Coordinates of N, CA, C and O in Angstrom, one line a residue:
M20 N -2.6 -0.9 3.2 CA -2.7 -0.3 4.2 C -3.0 1.3 3.5 O -4.0 1.9 4.1
L21 N -2.3 1.5 2.5 CA -2.8 2.9 1.7 C -3.8 3.1 1.2 O -4.5 3.9 1.2
T22 N -4.3 1.7 0.5 CA -5.8 1.7 0.3 C -6.7 1.9 1.2 O -7.8 2.7 1.1
L23 N -6.7 1.4 2.1 CA -7.7 1.4 3.4 C -7.6 2.8 3.9 O -8.6 3.5 4.5
A24 N -6.3 3.6 4.0 CA -6.3 5.2 4.1 C -6.9 5.9 3.5 O -7.4 6.9 3.6
A25 N -6.8 5.4 1.8 CA -7.4 6.3 1.0 C -9.1 6.1 1.2 O -9.5 7.1 1.0
T26 N -9.5 4.9 1.1 CA -11.0 5.0 1.3 C -11.5 5.6 2.5 O -12.6 6.2 2.4
R27 N -10.8 5.7 3.6 CA -11.2 6.4 4.9 C -11.2 8.0 4.4 O -12.0 8.5 5.0
T28 N -9.9 8.3 3.8 CA -10.2 9.7 3.4 C -11.1 10.2 2.7 O -11.9 11.4 2.7
L29 N -11.6 9.6 1.6 CA -12.6 9.4 0.6 C -14.1 9.2 0.9 O -15.0 9.7 0.4
G30 N -14.1 8.6 2.4 CA -15.4 8.9 2.9 C -15.9 7.3 2.1 O -17.3 7.2 2.5
I31 N -15.2 6.5 1.9 CA -15.8 5.4 1.3 C -16.1 4.0 2.5 O -15.0 3.8 3.2
E32 N -17.3 3.7 2.6 CA -17.4 2.6 3.9 C -17.0 1.6 3.2 O -17.2 0.9 1.9
V33 N -16.1 0.7 4.1 CA -15.4 -0.7 3.7 C -15.8 -1.7 4.8 O -15.9 -1.6 6.0
S34 N -16.5 -2.6 4.1 CA -17.0 -3.7 4.9 C -16.4 -4.8 5.4 O -14.9 -4.7 4.7
F35 N -16.6 -5.9 6.0 CA -15.7 -6.6 6.8 C -15.1 -7.6 5.6 O -14.1 -8.0 5.3
A36 N -16.2 -8.0 4.7 CA -15.9 -8.8 3.4 C -15.1 -7.9 2.5 O -14.2 -8.3 1.7
G37 N -15.0 -6.6 2.4 CA -14.1 -5.9 1.5 C -12.8 -6.0 2.1 O -11.7 -6.0 1.2
S38 N -12.6 -5.9 3.3 CA -11.5 -5.9 4.1 C -10.6 -7.1 3.7 O -9.6 -7.3 3.3
L39 N -11.7 -8.3 4.1 CA -11.1 -9.6 3.8 C -10.7 -10.0 2.4 O -9.4 -10.5 2.3
L40 N -11.4 -9.3 1.6 CA -11.0 -9.4 0.0 C -9.5 -8.7 -0.2 O -8.8 -9.3 -1.1
L41 N -9.6 -7.5 0.1 CA -8.1 -6.9 0.2 C -7.1 -7.6 0.7 O -5.9 -7.6 0.1
C42 N -7.2 -8.3 1.9 CA -6.1 -9.0 2.4 C -5.7 -10.0 1.6 O -4.7 -10.5 1.6
L43 N -6.7 -11.0 1.0 CA -6.5 -11.9 0.0 C -5.5 -11.5 -1.0 O -4.7 -12.3 -1.4
V44 N -6.4 -10.5 -1.8 CA -5.5 -9.9 -2.8 C -3.8 -9.5 -2.8 O -3.0 -9.7 -3.3
A45 N -3.8 -8.7 -1.4 CA -2.4 -8.4 -1.1 C -1.5 -9.6 -0.7 O -0.7 -9.5 -1.1
A46 N -2.3 -10.7 -0.2 CA -1.3 -11.8 0.2 C -0.9 -12.3 -1.2 O 0.5 -12.9 -1.1
L47 N -1.9 -12.6 -1.9 CA -1.4 -13.2 -3.2 C -0.5 -12.5 -4.1 O 0.6 -12.7 -4.7
G48 N -0.5 -11.2 -4.2 CA 0.2 -10.3 -4.9 C 1.6 -10.0 -4.0 O 2.8 -10.0 -4.6
A49 N 1.7 -10.1 -2.7 CA 2.9 -10.2 -2.2 C 3.8 -11.2 -2.5 O 5.0 -11.0 -2.4
A50 N 3.5 -12.3 -3.0 CA 4.2 -13.5 -3.3 C 5.1 -13.1 -4.3 O 6.3 -13.7 -4.7
G51 N 4.3 -12.4 -5.4 CA 5.2 -11.9 -6.6 C 6.0 -10.8 -6.5 O 6.8 -10.5 -7.2
A52 N 5.6 -10.0 -5.6 CA 6.2 -8.6 -5.4 C 7.4 -8.7 -4.4 O 8.0 -7.4 -4.3
S53 N 7.4 -9.5 -3.6 CA 8.9 -9.5 -2.9 C 10.1 -9.4 -3.4 O 10.8 -8.6 -2.5
G54 N 10.6 -9.7 -4.3 CA 11.8 -9.4 -5.0 C 11.9 -8.2 -5.6 O 13.0 -8.0 -6.1
V55 N 10.9 -7.4 -5.9 CA 11.1 -6.2 -6.8 C 11.1 -5.0 -5.8 O 10.2 -5.1 -4.7
P56 N 12.0 -4.4 -5.7 CA 12.2 -3.2 -4.8 C 10.6 -2.5 -5.1 O 10.2 -1.8 -6.2
S57 N 10.2 -1.9 -3.9 CA 8.7 -1.3 -4.0 C 7.7 -1.5 -4.9 O 7.1 -1.1 -5.6
G58 N 7.9 -3.0 -5.0 CA 7.0 -3.8 -5.7 C 5.3 -3.7 -5.4 O 4.8 -3.9 -6.3
S59 N 5.5 -3.3 -4.3 CA 3.9 -3.5 -3.4 C 3.1 -2.3 -4.1 O 2.0 -2.5 -4.3
L60 N 4.2 -1.1 -4.4 CA 3.4 0.1 -4.8 C 2.6 -0.3 -6.1 O 1.5 0.3 -6.5
L61 N 2.9 -1.4 -6.8 CA 2.4 -1.6 -8.1 C 1.1 -2.2 -7.9 O 0.1 -2.5 -8.8
L62 N 1.0 -2.9 -6.8 CA -0.4 -3.5 -6.2 C -1.7 -2.8 -5.9 O -2.9 -2.5 -5.7
V63 N -1.5 -1.3 -5.6 CA -2.2 -0.3 -5.0 C -3.3 0.1 -6.1 O -4.4 0.1 -5.6
P64 N -2.8 0.5 -7.3 CA -3.9 0.5 -8.3 C -4.9 -0.5 -8.2 O -6.2 -0.2 -8.4
L65 N -4.7 -1.6 -8.1 CA -5.6 -2.8 -8.3 C -6.6 -2.8 -6.9 O -7.4 -3.2 -7.0
A66 N -5.9 -2.4 -5.8 CA -6.6 -2.5 -4.5 C -7.6 -1.4 -4.5 O -8.6 -1.6 -4.1
C67 N -7.1 -0.2 -5.2 CA -7.9 0.8 -5.1 C -9.2 0.5 -6.1 O -10.2 1.1 -6.1
A68 N -9.0 -0.1 -7.3 CA -10.1 -0.5 -8.1 C -11.3 -1.1 -7.4 O -12.2 -1.2 -7.8
L69 N -10.8 -2.1 -6.5 CA -11.7 -2.8 -5.5 C -12.8 -2.4 -4.9 O -13.7 -2.5 -4.8
F70 N -12.4 -0.7 -4.6 CA -13.3 0.1 -3.9 C -14.0 1.1 -4.7 O -14.3 1.9 -4.2
G71 N -13.4 1.0 -6.2 CA -14.1 2.2 -6.9 C -13.5 3.5 -7.0 O -14.0 4.4 -7.3
I72 N -12.0 3.6 -6.4 CA -11.4 4.7 -6.4 C -10.8 4.9 -7.9 O -10.4 3.8 -8.3
S73 N -10.6 6.0 -8.1 CA -10.3 6.6 -9.6 C -8.8 6.4 -9.8 O -7.9 6.3 -8.9
A74 N -8.6 6.1 -11.0 CA -6.9 5.8 -11.2 C -6.1 7.1 -11.1 O -4.9 6.8 -10.3
D75 N -6.7 8.4 -11.0 CA -5.9 9.5 -10.5 C -5.5 9.5 -9.0 O -4.6 9.9 -8.9
V76 N -6.5 9.0 -8.3 CA -6.2 9.2 -6.9 C -5.4 8.0 -6.6 O -4.8 8.3 -5.7
A77 N -5.6 6.7 -7.3 CA -4.6 5.6 -7.0 C -3.2 6.1 -7.3 O -2.2 5.4 -6.5
M78 N -3.0 7.1 -8.2 CA -1.6 7.2 -8.5 C -1.2 8.2 -7.6 O 0.2 8.4 -6.9
Q79 N -2.0 9.0 -7.0 CA -1.7 10.0 -5.8 C -1.3 9.1 -4.7 O -0.3 9.4 -3.9
V80 N -1.8 7.9 -4.4 CA -1.6 7.3 -3.2 C -0.4 6.6 -3.5 O 0.7 6.3 -2.4
V81 N -0.2 5.9 -4.8 CA 1.1 5.4 -5.1 C 2.3 6.4 -4.9 O 3.5 6.0 -4.2
A82 N 2.2 7.8 -5.0 CA 3.4 8.8 -5.0 C 3.5 8.9 -3.4 O 4.5 8.9 -3.1
V83 N 2.4 8.9 -2.6 CA 2.7 9.1 -1.0 C 3.7 7.8 -0.6 O 4.1 7.6 0.3
G84 N 3.0 6.6 -1.2 CA 3.7 5.5 -0.7 C 5.2 5.3 -1.0 O 6.2 4.8 -0.5
F85 N 5.4 6.0 -2.2 CA 6.7 6.0 -2.8 C 7.5 6.8 -1.8 O 8.8 6.3 -1.4
I86 N 7.4 7.8 -1.6 CA 7.7 9.0 -0.4 C 8.0 8.2 0.9 O 9.2 8.0 1.6
I87 N 7.2 7.4 1.2 CA 7.1 6.8 2.4 C 8.2 5.6 2.4 O 8.8 5.4 3.6
S88 N 8.1 4.9 1.4 CA 9.2 3.8 1.3 C 10.7 4.2 1.0 O 11.3 3.6 1.7
V89 N 10.8 5.1 0.6 CA 12.2 6.1 0.5 C 12.6 6.1 2.3 O 13.7 5.6 2.3
V90 N 11.7 6.8 2.9 CA 12.1 7.1 4.0 C 12.2 5.7 5.1 O 13.0 5.9 6.0
Q91 N 11.2 4.9 4.9 CA 11.3 3.7 5.6 C 12.6 2.8 5.1 O 13.1 2.0 6.2
D92 N 12.8 2.7 4.0 CA 14.2 2.1 3.8 C 15.3 2.5 4.2 O 16.2 1.8 5.0
S93 N 15.4 4.0 4.3 CA 16.6 4.6 5.0 C 16.8 4.1 6.6 O 17.8 4.0 7.0
F94 N 15.7 4.1 7.0 CA 15.7 3.5 8.5 C 15.9 2.0 8.8 O 16.6 1.7 9.7
E95 N 15.3 1.4 7.8 CA 15.8 -0.1 7.9 C 17.0 -0.3 7.6 O 17.6 -1.3 8.4
T96 N 17.7 0.5 6.8 CA 19.2 0.0 6.5 C 20.1 0.4 7.7 O 21.1 -0.1 8.1
A97 N 19.5 1.7 8.2 CA 20.5 2.1 9.2 C 20.2 1.1 10.6 O 21.0 0.8 11.1
L98 N 19.1 0.7 10.8 CA 19.0 -0.4 11.7 C 19.6 -1.5 11.6 O 20.3 -2.2 12.6
N99 N 19.4 -2.2 10.2 CA 20.4 -3.2 10.0 C 21.9 -3.2 10.0 O 22.4 -3.9 10.6
S100 N 22.2 -2.0 9.9 CA 23.7 -1.6 9.7 C 24.5 -1.6 11.4 O 25.3 -1.9 11.4
S101 N 23.6 -0.7 12.0 CA 23.7 -0.8 13.5 C 23.8 -1.6 14.5 O 24.4 -2.1 15.5
S102 N 23.1 -2.6 14.1 CA 22.7 -4.0 14.9 C 24.1 -4.7 14.8 O 24.3 -4.8 13.8
T103 N 24.0 -5.9 15.9 CA 25.2 -6.7 15.5 C 24.6 -8.0 15.5 O 24.1 -8.4 16.0

């Protein structure tokens, strides 16, 4: 999702085939990144490279993703702790 947001922001057209390829890469990468905290952020530069986004911009996307993941993790922990 972060990569698609970056392509939209940069004005890069993403075809249906490109979206399908990104989904395939994300699904394969998610299998290995599931046990690593914020491991999916390591896949963002790979996904950005599929669309020709430079490494500098990819690292900015990773930084935004890191901030989002910290906030998201806090909400997930609070929800899990409050439910019975």
